[in-house]
XYZ file of C-alpha atoms in Angstrom:
647
model
C -17.502 -65.458 -11.201
C -21.078 -64.424 -11.650
C -22.783 -61.048 -11.227
C -25.641 -61.096 -8.757
C -28.771 -59.011 -8.285
C -27.964 -55.811 -6.342
C -31.550 -55.397 -5.213
C -30.876 -57.888 -2.445
C -29.654 -56.343 0.794
C -26.725 -58.697 1.398
C -23.475 -56.873 2.206
C -19.987 -57.570 0.880
C -18.223 -60.379 2.759
C -14.917 -58.441 2.614
C -15.697 -54.824 3.524
C -19.074 -55.537 5.246
C -20.266 -52.069 4.207
C -21.115 -51.937 0.508
C -23.809 -54.087 -1.148
C -22.578 -57.316 -2.728
C -22.595 -57.363 -6.550
C -20.525 -60.433 -7.478
C -20.177 -64.000 -6.307
C -16.620 -65.415 -6.299
C -15.175 -68.806 -5.365
C -12.004 -68.675 -3.266
C -9.561 -71.239 -1.892
C -8.713 -70.961 1.794
C -6.368 -73.543 3.357
C -7.201 -75.977 0.569
C -10.976 -75.549 0.931
C -13.221 -73.838 -1.592
C -15.894 -71.432 -0.465
C -18.193 -68.851 -2.050
C -18.115 -65.160 -1.133
C -20.367 -62.258 -2.018
C -18.247 -59.183 -2.842
C -18.989 -55.586 -3.847
C -17.928 -54.011 -7.138
C -14.963 -52.163 -5.593
C -13.440 -55.271 -3.973
C -14.149 -57.344 -7.083
C -12.332 -54.784 -9.283
C -9.418 -54.745 -6.845
C -9.113 -58.546 -6.952
C -9.270 -58.615 -10.744
C -6.579 -55.952 -11.061
C -4.270 -57.573 -8.513
C -4.480 -61.221 -9.502
C -2.540 -60.597 -12.716
C 0.847 -59.554 -11.287
C 3.389 -62.182 -10.238
C 5.613 -59.511 -8.703
C 2.990 -58.545 -6.134
C 2.709 -62.132 -4.914
C 6.378 -61.941 -3.888
C 5.541 -59.270 -1.310
C 2.919 -61.311 0.549
C -0.654 -61.724 -0.696
C -2.273 -60.579 2.553
C -1.148 -56.980 2.005
C -2.657 -56.797 -1.454
C -6.134 -57.961 -0.552
C -8.096 -59.566 2.261
C -6.134 -62.109 4.344
C -8.281 -65.076 3.406
C -7.942 -64.337 -0.320
C -4.198 -64.911 -0.570
C -4.584 -68.417 -2.014
C -7.257 -67.152 -4.377
C -4.911 -64.529 -5.837
C -2.144 -67.078 -6.378
C -4.404 -69.674 -7.956
C -6.371 -67.128 -9.960
C -3.189 -65.693 -11.462
C -1.927 -69.113 -12.386
C -5.164 -69.978 -14.163
C -5.429 -66.676 -16.000
C -1.870 -66.305 -17.274
C -0.427 -69.765 -17.514
C 2.449 -68.763 -15.218
C 2.944 -69.733 -11.639
C 3.478 -67.787 -8.482
C 6.532 -68.663 -6.379
C 6.657 -72.416 -6.072
C 5.235 -73.869 -2.877
C 5.193 -77.388 -1.514
C 2.827 -79.695 -3.320
C 2.347 -77.407 -6.319
C 3.069 -78.595 -9.828
C 5.100 -76.373 -12.113
C 3.505 -77.859 -15.212
C 1.444 -74.770 -15.970
C 4.449 -72.479 -15.881
C 5.710 -71.133 -19.204
C 8.558 -68.882 -18.025
C 11.323 -68.850 -15.459
C 9.946 -66.590 -12.723
C 12.007 -64.396 -10.412
C 10.046 -65.892 -7.524
C 11.341 -69.382 -8.306
C 14.969 -68.466 -7.539
C 14.237 -66.036 -4.699
C 15.901 -67.090 -1.444
C 13.982 -67.321 1.822
C 15.804 -64.249 3.158
C 14.943 -62.239 0.043
C 11.278 -63.251 0.297
C 11.194 -62.127 3.928
C 12.785 -58.790 2.969
C 10.207 -58.132 0.246
C 7.354 -58.954 2.607
C 8.940 -56.700 5.247
C 9.166 -53.931 2.622
C 5.433 -54.303 1.958
C 4.699 -53.968 5.678
C 6.948 -50.890 5.868
C 5.088 -49.334 2.918
C 1.765 -49.808 4.727
C 3.106 -48.462 8.017
C 4.572 -45.376 6.324
C 1.328 -44.637 4.494
C 2.564 -45.433 0.979
C 0.201 -46.395 -1.811
C 2.778 -48.767 -3.295
C 5.971 -50.570 -2.314
C 8.788 -48.353 -3.584
C 12.568 -48.709 -3.733
C 13.168 -46.896 -0.416
C 10.954 -49.416 1.418
C 13.012 -52.324 0.034
C 16.282 -50.559 0.947
C 14.958 -49.860 4.458
C 14.234 -53.575 4.912
C 17.598 -54.585 3.408
C 19.473 -52.472 5.955
C 18.581 -54.992 8.692
C 19.932 -58.023 6.780
C 23.217 -59.590 7.943
C 24.674 -60.083 4.434
C 23.843 -56.517 3.397
C 25.303 -55.177 6.634
C 28.527 -57.094 5.973
C 28.753 -55.552 2.491
C 28.048 -52.052 3.835
C 30.604 -52.425 6.623
C 33.308 -53.238 4.059
C 32.422 -49.941 2.355
C 32.489 -48.037 5.691
C 28.759 -47.259 5.634
C 26.474 -47.511 8.658
C 23.055 -49.173 8.065
C 21.604 -46.913 10.774
C 22.720 -43.806 8.876
C 21.183 -45.229 5.726
C 17.830 -45.758 7.443
C 18.001 -42.282 8.985
C 18.493 -40.775 5.535
C 15.432 -42.650 4.243
C 13.385 -41.380 7.203
C 14.435 -37.839 6.363
C 13.941 -38.029 2.595
C 10.709 -40.076 2.638
C 8.791 -39.311 5.839
C 5.679 -41.255 6.805
C 2.298 -40.072 5.511
C -1.224 -40.302 6.838
C -3.577 -42.430 4.765
C -7.319 -42.528 4.721
C -8.977 -45.487 6.372
C -10.487 -46.709 3.125
C -7.025 -46.881 1.519
C -5.414 -48.990 4.211
C -4.073 -52.320 3.001
C -4.424 -51.363 -0.679
C -0.827 -51.115 -1.913
C 0.795 -52.015 -5.187
C 4.341 -52.470 -6.455
C 6.011 -49.505 -8.182
C 7.637 -49.936 -11.612
C 10.951 -48.909 -10.009
C 10.857 -51.948 -7.715
C 9.899 -54.222 -10.613
C 12.881 -52.937 -12.594
C 15.124 -53.487 -9.559
C 13.886 -57.083 -9.214
C 14.689 -57.808 -12.856
C 18.118 -56.190 -12.411
C 18.698 -58.338 -9.306
C 17.802 -61.462 -11.304
C 20.277 -60.459 -14.028
C 23.011 -59.680 -11.470
C 22.548 -63.094 -9.879
C 22.987 -64.842 -13.228
C 26.028 -62.749 -14.167
C 27.686 -63.558 -10.842
C 27.094 -67.247 -11.421
C 24.696 -67.665 -8.494
C 21.688 -69.965 -8.634
C 19.494 -67.805 -6.400
C 18.425 -64.192 -5.878
C 19.361 -63.078 -2.377
C 19.505 -59.809 -0.398
C 22.874 -58.930 -1.917
C 21.415 -59.143 -5.426
C 18.428 -56.999 -4.392
C 20.900 -54.347 -3.209
C 22.656 -54.437 -6.595
C 19.273 -54.210 -8.339
C 18.389 -51.063 -6.369
C 21.729 -49.510 -7.346
C 21.069 -50.351 -11.016
C 17.676 -48.579 -10.873
C 18.404 -44.965 -11.785
C 15.237 -43.116 -10.823
C 14.161 -44.383 -7.414
C 14.957 -42.685 -4.138
C 16.989 -45.736 -3.100
C 19.183 -45.567 -6.190
C 19.739 -41.845 -5.649
C 20.683 -42.419 -2.012
C 23.068 -45.277 -2.853
C 24.818 -43.115 -5.447
C 25.271 -40.379 -2.832
C 27.142 -42.904 -0.699
C 29.211 -43.995 -3.700
C 27.581 -47.437 -3.839
C 27.786 -48.103 -7.563
C 26.619 -51.437 -9.002
C 30.226 -52.318 -9.829
C 31.422 -51.699 -6.255
C 28.547 -53.734 -4.825
C 29.275 -56.631 -7.195
C 32.923 -56.732 -6.080
C 31.973 -56.744 -2.405
C 29.259 -59.374 -3.024
C 31.865 -61.757 -4.484
C 34.103 -61.188 -1.469
C 31.344 -61.601 1.135
C 29.162 -64.321 -0.404
C 31.727 -66.318 -2.308
C 33.410 -66.836 -5.643
C 30.285 -67.669 -7.597
C 31.690 -66.036 -10.694
C 35.396 -65.208 -10.479
C 36.517 -62.156 -12.342
C 38.492 -62.896 -15.466
C 37.299 -66.479 -15.777
C 37.690 -67.959 -19.264
C 34.513 -69.010 -20.990
C 34.580 -72.611 -22.264
C 35.309 -72.973 -25.956
C 32.176 -73.407 -28.068
C 31.572 -76.819 -29.644
C 29.746 -75.242 -32.603
C 31.749 -72.155 -33.681
C 30.380 -72.123 -37.239
C 26.770 -72.450 -36.075
C 27.288 -69.689 -33.511
C 28.280 -67.253 -36.285
C 24.855 -67.437 -37.924
C 22.525 -68.084 -35.000
C 21.450 -67.106 -31.486
C 21.044 -69.545 -28.614
C 17.483 -69.230 -27.253
C 18.176 -71.452 -24.233
C 21.104 -69.220 -23.273
C 18.891 -66.143 -23.610
C 16.269 -67.832 -21.427
C 18.934 -68.580 -18.815
C 19.930 -64.916 -18.809
C 16.298 -63.857 -18.372
C 16.245 -61.983 -21.698
C 13.146 -63.682 -23.128
C 9.677 -62.319 -22.482
C 7.208 -64.547 -20.610
C 4.977 -66.660 -22.844
C 1.322 -66.505 -21.834
C -1.616 -68.591 -23.022
C 0.220 -70.883 -25.459
C 0.620 -73.960 -23.256
C -1.344 -76.212 -25.634
C 0.742 -75.274 -28.690
C 3.983 -75.735 -26.737
C 2.829 -79.182 -25.586
C 2.049 -80.117 -29.206
C 5.528 -79.039 -30.338
C 7.111 -81.074 -27.528
C 5.079 -84.153 -28.526
C 6.231 -83.862 -32.142
C 9.885 -83.380 -31.165
C 9.681 -86.514 -29.004
C 8.474 -88.668 -31.902
C 10.770 -91.251 -33.511
C 10.039 -90.123 -37.085
C 8.693 -86.970 -38.698
C 9.744 -85.118 -35.575
C 10.099 -81.688 -37.186
C 7.190 -79.358 -36.348
C 6.398 -76.331 -38.494
C 4.302 -73.570 -36.913
C 1.822 -72.140 -39.400
C -0.067 -68.939 -38.647
C -0.605 -65.329 -39.622
C 2.075 -62.719 -38.829
C 1.927 -61.539 -35.223
C -0.083 -64.387 -33.676
C 2.869 -65.626 -31.599
C 4.739 -68.341 -33.521
C 8.176 -67.192 -32.386
C 6.871 -66.744 -28.837
C 5.909 -70.447 -28.778
C 9.500 -71.408 -29.598
C 10.771 -69.045 -26.886
C 8.340 -70.721 -24.486
C 9.833 -74.088 -25.468
C 13.322 -72.753 -24.666
C 12.090 -71.715 -21.222
C 10.517 -75.160 -20.723
C 13.821 -76.844 -21.643
C 15.665 -74.617 -19.176
C 13.149 -75.482 -16.434
C 13.415 -79.215 -17.207
C 9.714 -79.529 -18.043
C 10.245 -81.607 -21.184
C 10.730 -85.351 -21.818
C 14.076 -86.880 -20.930
C 15.305 -86.967 -24.543
C 14.815 -83.197 -24.909
C 16.468 -82.150 -21.659
C 19.823 -80.372 -21.792
C 19.332 -79.638 -25.490
C 20.228 -76.264 -26.978
C 17.491 -74.537 -28.954
C 19.269 -72.418 -31.566
C 17.637 -69.980 -33.994
C 19.405 -70.086 -37.363
C 19.430 -66.908 -39.475
C 19.180 -67.793 -43.157
C 20.089 -64.260 -44.214
C 23.322 -64.363 -42.201
C 24.159 -67.747 -43.690
C 23.788 -66.476 -47.266
C 25.318 -63.026 -46.710
C 28.848 -62.515 -48.025
C 28.988 -65.601 -50.270
C 30.359 -64.080 -53.498
C 32.013 -66.999 -55.265
C 30.750 -70.350 -56.474
C 31.163 -73.049 -53.815
C 31.584 -70.599 -50.957
C 27.966 -70.956 -49.821
C 28.009 -74.739 -50.168
C 31.180 -74.942 -48.063
C 29.599 -72.786 -45.360
C 26.461 -74.960 -45.249
C 28.532 -78.167 -45.179
C 30.574 -76.966 -42.177
C 27.409 -76.008 -40.347
C 25.664 -79.328 -41.066
C 28.761 -81.292 -40.020
C 28.668 -79.546 -36.627
C 24.938 -80.163 -36.251
C 25.275 -83.829 -37.257
C 28.122 -84.402 -34.784
C 26.004 -82.993 -31.930
C 22.515 -83.975 -33.044
C 21.665 -85.248 -29.556
C 22.257 -81.788 -28.087
C 20.757 -79.428 -30.695
C 17.351 -78.288 -31.928
C 17.396 -75.819 -34.821
C 14.708 -73.191 -35.294
C 14.264 -71.311 -38.578
C 11.844 -68.405 -38.638
C 10.317 -67.737 -42.067
C 10.985 -71.358 -43.033
C 9.993 -70.752 -46.670
C 13.203 -68.723 -47.168
C 15.296 -71.925 -47.169
C 13.743 -72.846 -50.534
C 15.948 -71.251 -53.166
C 18.307 -69.587 -50.667
C 21.872 -69.812 -51.988
C 20.939 -71.014 -55.457
C 20.297 -67.620 -57.015
C 16.578 -68.362 -57.186
C 16.959 -71.024 -59.866
C 14.675 -74.050 -59.841
C 16.388 -77.236 -58.705
C 19.546 -75.457 -57.546
C 21.517 -76.556 -54.517
C 19.736 -74.427 -51.946
C 19.511 -74.836 -48.171
C 16.370 -76.949 -48.452
C 18.105 -79.515 -50.660
C 21.085 -79.554 -48.286
C 18.792 -80.239 -45.316
C 16.746 -82.994 -46.958
C 19.197 -85.898 -46.454
C 19.653 -85.127 -42.759
C 15.913 -84.710 -42.247
C 15.292 -88.030 -43.995
C 17.826 -89.845 -41.787
C 16.493 -88.213 -38.609
C 19.851 -86.559 -37.893
C 18.345 -83.092 -37.537
C 15.667 -81.756 -35.195
C 14.233 -78.705 -36.962
C 11.403 -76.353 -35.981
C 10.063 -74.008 -38.637
C 7.663 -71.084 -38.616
C 5.907 -69.536 -41.585
C 2.550 -68.234 -42.775
C -0.086 -70.416 -44.432
C 0.298 -68.694 -47.827
C 4.085 -69.076 -47.848
C 3.824 -72.703 -46.704
C 1.465 -73.547 -49.562
C 3.522 -71.570 -52.078
C 7.016 -72.848 -51.227
C 6.909 -75.925 -48.969
C 3.890 -77.893 -50.195
C 5.003 -77.818 -53.813
C 8.137 -79.742 -52.784
C 6.653 -83.072 -51.691
C 10.002 -84.474 -50.503
C 10.457 -81.491 -48.200
C 6.838 -81.199 -47.094
C 6.617 -84.810 -45.892
C 9.472 -84.215 -43.425
C 7.449 -81.681 -41.429
C 4.434 -81.966 -39.139
C 2.244 -78.821 -39.367
C 1.041 -77.102 -36.177
C -1.641 -74.493 -36.817
C -1.337 -71.397 -34.598
C -4.626 -69.513 -34.488
C -5.113 -65.855 -33.631
C -6.025 -65.444 -29.942
C -9.393 -63.988 -28.981
C -9.794 -60.618 -27.279
C -10.153 -62.359 -23.895
C -6.975 -64.381 -24.469
C -5.151 -61.231 -25.583
C -6.165 -59.482 -22.354
C -4.672 -62.399 -20.399
C -1.459 -62.165 -22.447
C -1.184 -58.409 -21.855
C -1.710 -58.887 -18.124
C 1.119 -61.387 -18.068
C 3.411 -58.958 -19.926
C 2.416 -55.963 -17.790
C 5.327 -56.320 -15.334
C 7.871 -56.423 -18.161
C 6.529 -53.242 -19.763
C 6.190 -51.457 -16.429
C 9.781 -52.269 -15.492
C 11.050 -51.098 -18.905
C 9.072 -47.862 -19.194
C 8.950 -47.022 -15.430
C 5.173 -46.484 -15.582
C 2.094 -48.179 -14.144
C -0.309 -49.752 -16.637
C -3.888 -49.894 -15.382
C -6.083 -52.920 -15.959
C -8.601 -50.726 -17.797
C -5.876 -49.674 -20.260
C -5.026 -53.323 -20.960
C -8.669 -54.187 -21.657
C -9.048 -51.104 -23.869
C -5.887 -51.937 -25.845
C -7.171 -55.423 -26.649
C -10.736 -54.398 -27.486
C -9.988 -51.210 -29.436
C -7.109 -52.673 -31.450
C -9.283 -55.646 -32.396
C -12.101 -53.332 -33.466
C -10.245 -50.573 -35.317
C -6.803 -51.780 -36.468
C -7.099 -53.822 -39.657
C -4.496 -55.785 -41.582
C -2.690 -56.963 -38.444
C -3.304 -59.736 -35.963
C -3.661 -60.211 -32.239
C -1.835 -60.161 -29.878
C 0.883 -58.323 -31.818
C -1.151 -55.188 -32.533
C -2.455 -54.950 -28.949
C 1.075 -55.368 -27.547
C 2.325 -52.620 -29.860
C -0.436 -50.274 -28.684
C 0.368 -50.839 -24.990
C 4.102 -50.486 -25.661
C 3.660 -47.218 -27.551
C 1.200 -45.817 -24.986
C 3.623 -46.592 -22.147
C 6.493 -44.966 -24.059
C 4.392 -41.855 -24.655
C 3.397 -41.557 -20.989
C 7.014 -42.066 -19.989
C 8.261 -39.308 -22.290
C 5.491 -37.010 -21.120
C 6.711 -37.428 -17.537
C 10.276 -36.394 -18.439
C 9.367 -32.986 -19.931
C 9.475 -30.029 -17.565
C 6.137 -28.539 -16.424
C 4.905 -25.111 -17.544
C 5.655 -23.372 -14.230
C 9.332 -24.358 -14.484
C 9.481 -23.167 -18.082
C 7.990 -19.832 -16.977
C 10.460 -19.547 -14.092
C 13.327 -20.278 -16.457
C 12.057 -17.639 -18.904
C 11.840 -15.104 -16.048
C 15.426 -15.929 -15.064
C 16.687 -15.414 -18.626
C 14.831 -12.107 -18.863
C 16.358 -10.924 -15.574
C 19.815 -11.901 -16.845
C 19.386 -9.958 -20.082
C 18.152 -6.821 -18.282
C 21.011 -7.031 -15.764
C 23.626 -7.391 -18.492
C 22.121 -4.478 -20.420
C 22.232 -2.263 -17.298
C 25.882 -3.222 -16.775
C 26.815 -2.179 -20.305
C 25.093 1.202 -19.672
C 27.001 1.494 -16.353
C 23.752 2.171 -14.534
C 24.988 0.944 -11.157
C 21.794 1.600 -9.185
C 19.669 -0.207 -11.793
C 22.241 -3.031 -11.930
C 22.043 -3.525 -8.171
C 18.237 -3.839 -8.284
C 18.440 -6.269 -11.187
C 21.084 -8.343 -9.378
C 18.605 -8.806 -6.529
C 15.847 -9.691 -8.995
C 18.141 -12.151 -10.777
C 19.075 -13.882 -7.493
C 15.405 -14.199 -6.520
C 14.541 -15.661 -9.932
C 17.425 -18.129 -9.612
C 16.264 -19.249 -6.157
C 12.666 -19.561 -7.390
C 13.766 -21.744 -10.319
C 15.988 -23.916 -8.105
C 13.175 -24.376 -5.597
C 10.701 -25.417 -8.292
C 13.229 -27.755 -9.924
C 13.954 -29.484 -6.609
C 10.232 -29.847 -5.884
C 9.613 -31.261 -9.357
C 12.530 -33.696 -9.037
C 11.223 -34.956 -5.675
C 7.715 -35.371 -7.075
C 8.964 -37.047 -10.246
C 11.161 -39.454 -8.272
C 8.403 -40.512 -5.893
C 5.411 -40.468 -8.230
C 4.415 -43.076 -10.787
C 3.053 -42.233 -14.234
C -0.025 -44.228 -15.208
C -1.158 -45.528 -18.589
C -4.942 -45.099 -18.696
C -7.687 -45.690 -21.254
C -7.324 -42.193 -22.738
C -3.645 -42.819 -23.531
C -4.510 -46.032 -25.373
C -7.327 -44.284 -27.263
C -4.966 -41.515 -28.394
C -2.488 -44.030 -29.810
C -5.198 -45.940 -31.710
C -6.692 -42.644 -32.933
C -3.293 -41.669 -34.322
C -2.875 -45.046 -36.038
C -6.386 -45.242 -37.529
C -7.617 -41.656 -37.793
C -10.741 -42.423 -35.739
C -11.560 -39.487 -33.373
C -10.683 -40.076 -29.725
C -14.239 -39.219 -28.644
C -15.560 -42.064 -30.774
C -13.064 -44.478 -29.232
C -13.784 -43.567 -25.617
C -17.570 -43.340 -25.939
C -19.401 -46.128 -24.173
C -19.949 -49.064 -26.541
C -23.431 -49.733 -25.218
C -24.434 -46.114 -25.855
C -23.233 -46.258 -29.466
C -25.089 -49.484 -30.152
C -28.336 -48.164 -28.705
C -28.115 -45.059 -30.899
C -27.193 -46.906 -34.092
C -30.580 -46.468 -35.784
C -30.522 -42.718 -35.105
C -26.983 -42.483 -36.526
C -27.965 -44.362 -39.699
C -31.107 -42.278 -40.147
C -28.954 -39.132 -40.261
C -27.792 -40.311 -43.707
C -30.606 -42.648 -44.776
C -34.131 -41.216 -44.897
C -36.796 -43.857 -44.412
C -35.928 -47.534 -45.049
C -36.777 -48.386 -41.435
C -36.826 -52.152 -42.034
C -33.383 -52.247 -43.637
C -31.851 -49.942 -41.000
C -33.313 -52.003 -38.149
C -32.021 -55.235 -39.688
C -28.476 -53.883 -40.029
C -28.459 -52.418 -36.499
C -29.806 -55.622 -34.982
C -27.145 -57.729 -36.720
C -24.361 -55.453 -35.449
C -25.740 -55.553 -31.892
C -25.879 -59.355 -31.947
C -22.275 -59.496 -33.184
C -21.045 -57.074 -30.507
C -22.834 -59.126 -27.864
C -20.705 -62.117 -28.863
C -23.551 -64.110 -30.420
C -21.666 -64.954 -33.615
C -18.744 -67.018 -34.825
C -15.771 -64.640 -34.772
C -14.342 -66.418 -37.820
C -17.358 -65.461 -39.935
C -18.696 -62.137 -41.170
C -21.205 -60.164 -39.082
C -24.024 -60.795 -41.552
C -24.838 -61.069 -45.261
C -27.442 -58.590 -46.539
C -29.200 -58.678 -49.909
C -30.986 -55.373 -50.566
C -33.731 -55.581 -53.226
C -35.625 -52.719 -54.798
C -35.972 -50.449 -57.835
C -32.993 -48.419 -59.021
C -32.418 -45.148 -57.134
C -34.437 -45.866 -53.970
């Protein structure tokens, strides 16, 4: 996308009112074409193309009709994940199991109907009541409700009463988003489907997801009718089928000893408990290539803390689950072994060795079905030997199996620890193939945060703006030292969302004042009663009742507003978190970068009198670095100041 000259009089090809400022390339029915768009429509497209949840509700409602394909394709390019699979599309770029991939045709139609209902009722976003309103017309949902003696018509009438239609301005029409409550309900529906043993997410699972969501109007209404998640699950099994019979016995594990000291990443991926992996497709492909080799097929991920080494392994687990790996890696379990758990509790000589031998016997017997992953790989050197050189530690126990190719092992460690512990043992080092994991750039971090936005919004029940995501990446890169991207940017967004969420749960000042007035009226009434001043007590009883009604009215109004509104994480929230972590004033963080750079000489001259040449050289070097005209792996500049002492 390229910015164009606004002096030309050409109008936006979408709104046909504002002047065009950007040129974008879109795909329409398989054909590529160029459009001139204004700043407002360009910002809307950029903000919307990053959410896979919104694509489930029909792209035409979240932008111009002819840009639906553009939003799908643009999201796939920017995040590495795919929108719901369509005919002729390759899933090779996908790095996570998406809800849209297992969504049934009926469920897709319901979500799109919910989006249309949101527009018709004047909503700014698709909320839980819109999804419930659309579900009430579905045959499967009606069968479940009829078993519970509930009329779908009554349910819809209650929604009409509790959430009446609103008038929207003409400029807002068609611009709707997806509320965090609906995103949380979709994730809950996905989990319910897996727990019931179903291979799809249908209308019945969406209904369970709405019941699991505690804050939406739909969840509140379902609870009023007594529709708990447990009751809906029981009726779903009876109506849809015995996908997961109650009381079924889980199959006995083939690796009981390994299960004691590990966690199965492929099982977690199947349950939807792993976060999506964004922007690491190349590293995952490299790991897959190494695992598929005949010899030296043990990759070790080397990188600084927080750059995403463990996330790459989780992405591999999701690839294995999706079947996007070579034939020899399919149906394998990717298991993360905890070295600390393996060593813990071994008090007597031989106890640790016996534990390791049992574990390795299980792994050797099922080598065709297992891939081990050890985070902090350097801890296997010396573990179990009391720290003595040449002792029988885990590394020495693993060496024979690694040499014979009986063990597929993935390791992760930092460069310093690899050089300190692994490289000095040549017999161990030659068994591994290093994979360097570099720190992502600010632009790549922004893409990662956009891909994780839905997960954070569903967890915290807030909306995270695109500006906040950009600010988190840029400000954390600039001001937080000693940590690496994307970990520090993710932490900032997570903490900012948690803070906004907690801020929305505290009662407003007017309710606190009403409560204080009620307590004061109660104290005065009780005092008048003790004095047996009956006339005064009667007046205070009336005052107390009025204060009680006033407080109840304000509490009900606040509850309705809190249930229907969505808290937003904005740039100021991100700046406050970074200011707290670094001590840099918020005003400095939120000031326009361009303005600060232009005033750099004046700022320096406030402390340095004269020395114009040196000040100009420093300011120019900083401006060039901020403009991106430098290698980010090198320093901004090297200055050598010459002159007499004391100048």
